[in-house]
Coordinates of C-alpha atoms and ligand atoms in Angstrom, one line a residue:
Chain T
X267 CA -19.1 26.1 19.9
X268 CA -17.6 23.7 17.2
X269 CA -20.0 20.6 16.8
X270 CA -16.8 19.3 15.2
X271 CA -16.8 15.9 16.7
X272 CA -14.3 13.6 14.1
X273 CA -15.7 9.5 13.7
X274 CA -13.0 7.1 14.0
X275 CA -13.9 3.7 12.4
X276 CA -12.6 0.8 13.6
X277 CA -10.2 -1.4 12.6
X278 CA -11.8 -4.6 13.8
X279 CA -11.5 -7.6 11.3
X280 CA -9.5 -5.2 8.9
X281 CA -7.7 -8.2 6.8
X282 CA -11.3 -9.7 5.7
X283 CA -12.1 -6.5 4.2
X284 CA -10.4 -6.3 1.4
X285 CA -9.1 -9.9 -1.3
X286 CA -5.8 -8.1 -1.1
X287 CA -5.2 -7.9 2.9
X288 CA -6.7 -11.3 2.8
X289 CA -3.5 -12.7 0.5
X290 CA -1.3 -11.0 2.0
X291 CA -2.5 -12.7 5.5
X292 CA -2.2 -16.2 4.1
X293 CA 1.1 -14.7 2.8
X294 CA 2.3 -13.9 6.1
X295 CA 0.7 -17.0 7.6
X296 CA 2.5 -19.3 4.9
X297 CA 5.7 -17.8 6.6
X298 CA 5.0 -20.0 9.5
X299 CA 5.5 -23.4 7.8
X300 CA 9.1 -21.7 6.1
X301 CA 9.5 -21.9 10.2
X302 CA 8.2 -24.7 11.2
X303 CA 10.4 -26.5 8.6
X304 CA 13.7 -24.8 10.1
X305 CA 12.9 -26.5 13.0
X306 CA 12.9 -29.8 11.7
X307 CA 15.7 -29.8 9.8
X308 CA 17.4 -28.4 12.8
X309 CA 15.9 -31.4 15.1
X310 CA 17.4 -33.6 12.8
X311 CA 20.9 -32.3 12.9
X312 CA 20.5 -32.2 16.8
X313 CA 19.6 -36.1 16.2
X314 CA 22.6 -36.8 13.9
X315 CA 25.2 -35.3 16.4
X316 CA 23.2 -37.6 18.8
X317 CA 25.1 -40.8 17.0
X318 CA 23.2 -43.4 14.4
X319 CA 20.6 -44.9 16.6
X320 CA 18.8 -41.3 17.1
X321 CA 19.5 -40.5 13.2
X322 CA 17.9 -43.6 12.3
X323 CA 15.0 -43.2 14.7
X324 CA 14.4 -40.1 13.4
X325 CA 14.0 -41.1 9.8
X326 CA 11.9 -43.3 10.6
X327 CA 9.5 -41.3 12.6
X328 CA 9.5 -38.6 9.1
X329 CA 8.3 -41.7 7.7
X330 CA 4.7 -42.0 9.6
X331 CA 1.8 -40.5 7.1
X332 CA 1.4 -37.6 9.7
X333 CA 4.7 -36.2 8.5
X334 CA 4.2 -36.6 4.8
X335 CA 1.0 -35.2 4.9
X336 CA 2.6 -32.4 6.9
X337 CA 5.4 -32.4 4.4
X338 CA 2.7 -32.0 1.7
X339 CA 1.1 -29.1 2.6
X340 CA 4.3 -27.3 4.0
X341 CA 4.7 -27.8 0.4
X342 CA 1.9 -26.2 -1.1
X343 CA 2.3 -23.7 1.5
X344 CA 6.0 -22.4 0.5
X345 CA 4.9 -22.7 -3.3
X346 CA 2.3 -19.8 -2.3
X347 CA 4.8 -18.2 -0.1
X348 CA 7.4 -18.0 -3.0
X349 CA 4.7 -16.9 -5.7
X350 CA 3.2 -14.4 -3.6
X351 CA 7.0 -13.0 -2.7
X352 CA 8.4 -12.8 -5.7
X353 CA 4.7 -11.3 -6.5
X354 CA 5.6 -8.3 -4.2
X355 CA 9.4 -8.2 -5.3
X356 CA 9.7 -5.4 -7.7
X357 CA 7.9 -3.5 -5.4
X358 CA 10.4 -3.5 -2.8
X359 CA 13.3 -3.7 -4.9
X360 CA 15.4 0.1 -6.0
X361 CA 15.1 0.2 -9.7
X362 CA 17.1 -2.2 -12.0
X363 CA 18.7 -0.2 -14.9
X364 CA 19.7 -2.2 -18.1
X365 CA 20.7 -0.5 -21.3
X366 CA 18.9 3.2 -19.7
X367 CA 15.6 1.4 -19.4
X368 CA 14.3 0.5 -16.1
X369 CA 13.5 -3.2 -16.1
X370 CA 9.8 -3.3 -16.1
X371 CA 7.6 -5.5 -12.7
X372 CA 6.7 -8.9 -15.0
X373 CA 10.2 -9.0 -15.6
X374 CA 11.7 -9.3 -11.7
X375 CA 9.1 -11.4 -10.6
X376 CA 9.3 -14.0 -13.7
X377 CA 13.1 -14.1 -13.3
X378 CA 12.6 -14.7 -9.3
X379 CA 10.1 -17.1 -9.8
X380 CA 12.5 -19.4 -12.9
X381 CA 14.7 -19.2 -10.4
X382 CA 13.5 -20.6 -7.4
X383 CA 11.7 -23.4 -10.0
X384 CA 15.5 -24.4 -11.4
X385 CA 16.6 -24.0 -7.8
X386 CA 13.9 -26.8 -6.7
X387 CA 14.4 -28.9 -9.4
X388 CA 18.5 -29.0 -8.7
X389 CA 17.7 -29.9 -5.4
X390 CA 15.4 -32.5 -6.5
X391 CA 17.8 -34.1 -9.1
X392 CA 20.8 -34.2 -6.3
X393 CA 18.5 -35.9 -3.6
X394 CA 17.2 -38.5 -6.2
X395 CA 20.9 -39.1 -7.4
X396 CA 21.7 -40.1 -3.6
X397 CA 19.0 -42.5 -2.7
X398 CA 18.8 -44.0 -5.7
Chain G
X751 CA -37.7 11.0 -13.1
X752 CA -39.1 10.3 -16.9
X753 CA -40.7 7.3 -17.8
X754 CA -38.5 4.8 -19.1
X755 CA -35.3 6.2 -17.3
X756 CA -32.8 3.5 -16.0
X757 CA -32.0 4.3 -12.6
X758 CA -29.2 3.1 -10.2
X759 CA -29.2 2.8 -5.9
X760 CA -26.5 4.5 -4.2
X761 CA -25.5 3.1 -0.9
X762 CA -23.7 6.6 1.1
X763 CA -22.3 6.3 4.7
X764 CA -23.6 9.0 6.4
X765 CA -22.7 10.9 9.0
X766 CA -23.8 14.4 10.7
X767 CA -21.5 14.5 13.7
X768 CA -24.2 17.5 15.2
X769 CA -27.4 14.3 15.1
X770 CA -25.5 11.1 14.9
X771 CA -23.2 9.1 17.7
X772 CA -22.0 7.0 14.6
X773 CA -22.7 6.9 10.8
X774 CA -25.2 4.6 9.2
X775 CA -26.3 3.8 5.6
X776 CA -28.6 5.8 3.5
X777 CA -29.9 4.8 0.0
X778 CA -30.6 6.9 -3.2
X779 CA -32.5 6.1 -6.4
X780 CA -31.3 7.9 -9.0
X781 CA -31.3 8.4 -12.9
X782 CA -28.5 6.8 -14.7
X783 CA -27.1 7.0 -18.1
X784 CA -23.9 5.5 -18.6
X785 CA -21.5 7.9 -19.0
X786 CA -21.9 9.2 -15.7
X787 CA -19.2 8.7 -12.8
X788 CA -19.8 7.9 -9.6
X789 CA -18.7 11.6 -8.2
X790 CA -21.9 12.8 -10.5
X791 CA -23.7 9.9 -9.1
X792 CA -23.5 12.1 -5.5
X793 CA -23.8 14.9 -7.1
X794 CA -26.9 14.6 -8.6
X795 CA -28.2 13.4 -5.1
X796 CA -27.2 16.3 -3.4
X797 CA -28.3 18.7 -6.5
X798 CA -32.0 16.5 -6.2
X799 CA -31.9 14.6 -3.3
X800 CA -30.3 15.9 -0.3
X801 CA -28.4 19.0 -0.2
X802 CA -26.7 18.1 3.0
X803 CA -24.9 15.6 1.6
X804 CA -21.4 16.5 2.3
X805 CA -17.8 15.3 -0.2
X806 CA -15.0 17.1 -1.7
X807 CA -14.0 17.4 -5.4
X808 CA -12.6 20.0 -8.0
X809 CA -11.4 19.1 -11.0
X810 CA -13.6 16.2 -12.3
X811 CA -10.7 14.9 -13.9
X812 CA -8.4 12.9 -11.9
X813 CA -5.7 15.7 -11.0
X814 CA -7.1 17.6 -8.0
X815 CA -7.2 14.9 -5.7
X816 CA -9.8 15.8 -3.9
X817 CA -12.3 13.5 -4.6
X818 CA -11.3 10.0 -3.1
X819 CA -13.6 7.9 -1.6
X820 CA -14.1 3.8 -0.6
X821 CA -16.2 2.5 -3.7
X822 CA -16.9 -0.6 -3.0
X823 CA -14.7 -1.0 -0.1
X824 CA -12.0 0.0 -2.6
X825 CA -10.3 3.2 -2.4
X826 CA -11.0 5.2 -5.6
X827 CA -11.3 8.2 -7.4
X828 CA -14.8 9.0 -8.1
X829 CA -14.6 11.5 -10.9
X830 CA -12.8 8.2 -12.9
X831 CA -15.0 5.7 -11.7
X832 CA -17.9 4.7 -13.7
X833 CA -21.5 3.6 -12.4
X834 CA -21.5 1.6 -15.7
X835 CA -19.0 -0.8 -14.0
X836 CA -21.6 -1.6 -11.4
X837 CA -25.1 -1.4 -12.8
X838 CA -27.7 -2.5 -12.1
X839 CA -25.9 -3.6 -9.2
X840 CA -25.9 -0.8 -6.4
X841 CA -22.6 1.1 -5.6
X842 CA -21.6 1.5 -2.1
X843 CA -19.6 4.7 -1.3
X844 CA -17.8 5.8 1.9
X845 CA -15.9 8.2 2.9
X846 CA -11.6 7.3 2.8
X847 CA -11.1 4.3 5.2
X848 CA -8.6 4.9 7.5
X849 CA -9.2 8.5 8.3
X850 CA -11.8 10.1 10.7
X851 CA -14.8 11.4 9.2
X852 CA -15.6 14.7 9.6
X853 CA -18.8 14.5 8.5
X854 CA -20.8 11.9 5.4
X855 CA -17.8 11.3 2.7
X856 CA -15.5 13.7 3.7
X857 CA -12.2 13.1 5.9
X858 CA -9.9 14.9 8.4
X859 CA -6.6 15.1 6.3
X860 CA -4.8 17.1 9.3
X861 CA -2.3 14.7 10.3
X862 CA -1.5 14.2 6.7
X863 CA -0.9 17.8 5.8
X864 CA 1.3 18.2 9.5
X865 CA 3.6 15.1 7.8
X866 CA 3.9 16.5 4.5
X867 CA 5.4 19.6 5.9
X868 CA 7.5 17.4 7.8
X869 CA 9.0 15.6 4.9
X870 CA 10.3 19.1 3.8
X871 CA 8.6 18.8 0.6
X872 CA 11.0 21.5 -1.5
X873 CA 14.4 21.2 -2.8
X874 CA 17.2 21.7 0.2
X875 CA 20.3 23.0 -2.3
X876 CA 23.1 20.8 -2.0
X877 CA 25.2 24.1 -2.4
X878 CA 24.4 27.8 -2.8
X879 CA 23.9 29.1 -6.5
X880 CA 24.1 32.7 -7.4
X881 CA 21.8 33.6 -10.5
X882 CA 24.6 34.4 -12.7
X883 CA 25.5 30.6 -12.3
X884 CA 22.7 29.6 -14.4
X885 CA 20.2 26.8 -13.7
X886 CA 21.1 23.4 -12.6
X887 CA 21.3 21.1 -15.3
X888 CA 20.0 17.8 -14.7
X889 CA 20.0 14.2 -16.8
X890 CA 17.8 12.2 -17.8
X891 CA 18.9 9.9 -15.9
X892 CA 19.3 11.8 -12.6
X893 CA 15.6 13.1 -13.5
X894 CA 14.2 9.4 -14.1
X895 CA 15.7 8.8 -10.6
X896 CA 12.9 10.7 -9.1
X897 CA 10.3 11.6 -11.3
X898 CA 7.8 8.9 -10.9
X899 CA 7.4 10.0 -7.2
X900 CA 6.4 13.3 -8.0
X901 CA 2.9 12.9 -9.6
X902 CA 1.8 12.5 -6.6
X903 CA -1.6 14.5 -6.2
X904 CA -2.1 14.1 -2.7
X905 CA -5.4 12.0 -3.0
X906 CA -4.6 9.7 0.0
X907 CA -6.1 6.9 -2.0
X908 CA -2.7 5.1 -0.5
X909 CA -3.3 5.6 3.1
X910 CA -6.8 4.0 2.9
X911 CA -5.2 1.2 1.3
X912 CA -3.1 0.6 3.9
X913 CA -3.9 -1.3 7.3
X914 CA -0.6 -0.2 8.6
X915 CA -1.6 3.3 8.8
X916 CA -5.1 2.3 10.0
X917 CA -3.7 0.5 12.8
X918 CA -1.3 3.4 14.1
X919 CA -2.3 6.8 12.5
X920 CA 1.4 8.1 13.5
X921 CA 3.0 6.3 10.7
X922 CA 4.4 8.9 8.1
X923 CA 3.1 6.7 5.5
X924 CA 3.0 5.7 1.3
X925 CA 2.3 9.3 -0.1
X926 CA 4.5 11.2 2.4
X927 CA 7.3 9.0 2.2
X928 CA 7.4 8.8 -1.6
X929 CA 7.5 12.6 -2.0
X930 CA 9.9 12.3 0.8
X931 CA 12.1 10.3 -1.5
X932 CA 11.4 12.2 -4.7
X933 CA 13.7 15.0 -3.1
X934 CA 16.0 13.1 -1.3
X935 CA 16.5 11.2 -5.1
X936 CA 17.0 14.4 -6.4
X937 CA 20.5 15.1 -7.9
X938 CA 20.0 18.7 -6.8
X939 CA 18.9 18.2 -3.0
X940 CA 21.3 18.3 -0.4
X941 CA 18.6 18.0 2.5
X942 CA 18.6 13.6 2.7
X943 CA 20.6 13.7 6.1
X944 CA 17.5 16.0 7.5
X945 CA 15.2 13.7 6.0
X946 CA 16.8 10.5 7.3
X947 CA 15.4 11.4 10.8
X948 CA 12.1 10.9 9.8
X949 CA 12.7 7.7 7.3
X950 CA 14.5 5.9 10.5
X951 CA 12.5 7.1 13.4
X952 CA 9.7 5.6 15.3
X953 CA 7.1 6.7 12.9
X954 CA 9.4 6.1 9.7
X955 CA 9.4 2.9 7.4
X956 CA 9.5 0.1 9.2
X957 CA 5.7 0.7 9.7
X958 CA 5.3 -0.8 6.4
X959 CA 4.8 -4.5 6.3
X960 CA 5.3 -4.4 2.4
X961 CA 1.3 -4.9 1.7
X962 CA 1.6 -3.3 -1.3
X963 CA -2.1 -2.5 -2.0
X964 CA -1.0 1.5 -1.4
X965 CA 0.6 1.1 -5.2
X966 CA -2.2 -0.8 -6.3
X967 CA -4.6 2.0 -5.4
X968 CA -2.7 4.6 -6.7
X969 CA -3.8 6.4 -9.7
X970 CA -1.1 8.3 -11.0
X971 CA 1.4 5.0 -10.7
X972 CA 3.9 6.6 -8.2
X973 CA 4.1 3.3 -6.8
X974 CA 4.9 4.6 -3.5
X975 CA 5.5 0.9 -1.8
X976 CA 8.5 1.5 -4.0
X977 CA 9.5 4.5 -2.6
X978 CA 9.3 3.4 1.3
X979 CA 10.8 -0.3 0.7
X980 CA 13.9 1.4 -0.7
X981 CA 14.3 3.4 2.3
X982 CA 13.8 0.7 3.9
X983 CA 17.6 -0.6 2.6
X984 CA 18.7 3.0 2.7
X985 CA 17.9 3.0 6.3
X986 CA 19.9 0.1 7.5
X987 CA 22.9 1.7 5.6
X988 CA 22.2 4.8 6.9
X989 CA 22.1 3.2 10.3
X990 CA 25.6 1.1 9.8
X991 CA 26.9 4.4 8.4
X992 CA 26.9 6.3 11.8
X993 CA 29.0 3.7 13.3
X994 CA 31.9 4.7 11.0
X995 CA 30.6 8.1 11.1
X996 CA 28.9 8.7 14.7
X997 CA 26.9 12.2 14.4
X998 CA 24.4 12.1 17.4
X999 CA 21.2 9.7 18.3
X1000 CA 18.1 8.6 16.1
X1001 CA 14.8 10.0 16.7
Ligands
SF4_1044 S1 0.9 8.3 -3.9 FE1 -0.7 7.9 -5.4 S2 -2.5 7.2 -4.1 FE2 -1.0 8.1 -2.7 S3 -1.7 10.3 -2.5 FE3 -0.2 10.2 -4.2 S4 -1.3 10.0 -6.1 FE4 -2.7 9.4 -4.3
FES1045 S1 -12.5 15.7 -8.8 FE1 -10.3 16.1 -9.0 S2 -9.4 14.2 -8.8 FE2 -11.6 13.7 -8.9

């Protein structure tokens, strides 16, 4: 008779095994605030079609220190989401060929990451120009 | 052991499926100089210490395969891992997370060999050649297409890296699916449509959760995240494909 008899370990608490599943968890759990930020810039469309006095109200409840602190860590939160993703990127990317050579990892995710950066900072210069 | 002799404490997880309901933790002394590898760490116990201590190896040079195991709680080779890197610490070894033991540090790789036949790991000719034809000539190009994926050596390193296999053991996974796509890249292979089954079904690529750590592990850089994130795209156009070109259902 076979005393075969296979162990199967279990898989219990797998993600605090290992720094690497644990950054990719926060990873995956920073996706939540990309979210959660959808939804407020969504509520405040839904306020704008609403007419001026909901608009209004509703920049003024963004402006209770709840929010910005909110706002602050969404912040912090994307910035890891962004650096992590662009992290990953070549990874999941087909191979880029320029001039015969395949563009090598540091390469994608550096270009990814300057771009999101000048992205942010466009953004930031347009906003400034209109409430200033 | 001489006087004098630096010695080192090997953690193994043990099990003897005919004695134990579940493995448990059993630690050696032994001598250590420090050109020694962690596979001749275990080797020396069973040579010394125990001779029922059960792992695989071959080559003692990182090209069998053969001799994977958790280090650490990392997955690793352990003819190319040092004990030097962890003295005086002690080195915990396990047998390949992810996998059932079978018994102490060696695995049940069944399910692994069943999906690499089912990749249909061999070149599918895109059309019949007779020999007086000659060989098939390839570029560089076309060969750089592919050739990363094939240094694969079957050490599974990548499947205990990744939780996506732990958590459903029907997932094709990292190593199959990269030697999966080193045929189906090749300019010579005419079998992708076959293949395509498997990359889209139930058990196919969209297990992966783009971890990455499968790459990370990997010794011989095959990088086979790579490999199952572009089937990933090739996939959905594979999918969009057959409505313009409807040939029968997904498995
Ligand atoms: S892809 Fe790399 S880690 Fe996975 S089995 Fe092949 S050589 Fe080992
Ligand atoms: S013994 Fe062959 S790879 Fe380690």
């Amino acid at each position: 008779m076979s005393k075969r008899r296979p162990y199967v370990r279990s898989m219990d608490g797998w993600w605090r095994r290992n720094p690497y599943f644990v950054e990719y968890m926060i990873h995956e759990g920073t996706a939540l605030f990309v979210a959660a930020y959808a939804g407020i810039l969504l509520a405040g469309l839904v306020r704008l079609a609403e007419g001026e006095a909901a608009w209004n109200a509703w920049l003024a409840a963004l402006k209770n220190p709840w929010y910005v602190g909110f706002h602050l860590f969404a912040l912090a939160a994307l910035a890891y989401h962004s650096f992590t993703w662009f992290k990953i990127m070549p990874r999941t990317m087909p191979p880029v060929i320029v001039e015969g050579q395949r563009l090598p990892a540091w390469v994608i995710t550096g270009g990814g990451l300057a771009a999101a950066v000048v992205a942010s900072l466009i953004l930031l210069g347009v906003v400034w120009g209109m409430v200033r | 052991m001489a006087e004098g002799q630096k010695t080192i404490e090997i953690e193994v997880l043990r099990y003897h499926p005919e004695n134990d309901t579940e493995p448990h933790a059993q630690v050696f002394e032994i001598p250590f100089t420090d050109d020694m590898s962690v596979l001749q760490g275990v080797q020396y116990i069973k040579d010394h210490l125990d001779g029922s201590l059960s792992f695989r190896w071959s080559c003692r040079m990182a090209i069998c395969g053969s001799c994977g195991m958790m280090i650490n709680g990392v997955p690793s080779l352990s003819c190319q891992t040092f004990l030097r890197d962890y003295y005086p610490a002690r080195v915990r070894v396990e047998a390949l997370a992810h996998f059932p033991i079978e018994r102490d540090l060696v695995v049940n790789m069944e399910g692994f060999i069943e999906k690499l036949e089912s990749i249909q790991p061999y070149i599918i000719p895109r059309e019949a050649r007779t020999l007086s034809e000659g060989e098939y000539l390839q570029t560089p190009e076309q060969l750089g297409a592919y050739e990363q994926f094939s240094s694969c050596i079957n050490c599974l390193l990548c499947y205990a890296a990744c939780p996506q296999f732990g958590l459903n053991s029907r997932f094709v996974g990292p190593a199959a699916l990269a030697l999966l796509h080193r045929y189906n890249a090749d300019s010579r292979d005419g079998g992708k449509a076959e293949r395509m089954e498997l990359v889209n079904s139930e058990d196919g690529v969209f297990n992966c959760t783009a971890v990455g750590y499968c790459s990370e592990v990997c010794p011989k850089h095959v990088d086979p995240a790579n490999a199952v994130n572009q089937n990933k795209t090739n996939s959905a156009i594979d999918y969009f494909l057959r409505f313009l070109a409807p040939k029968g259902g997904a498995r």
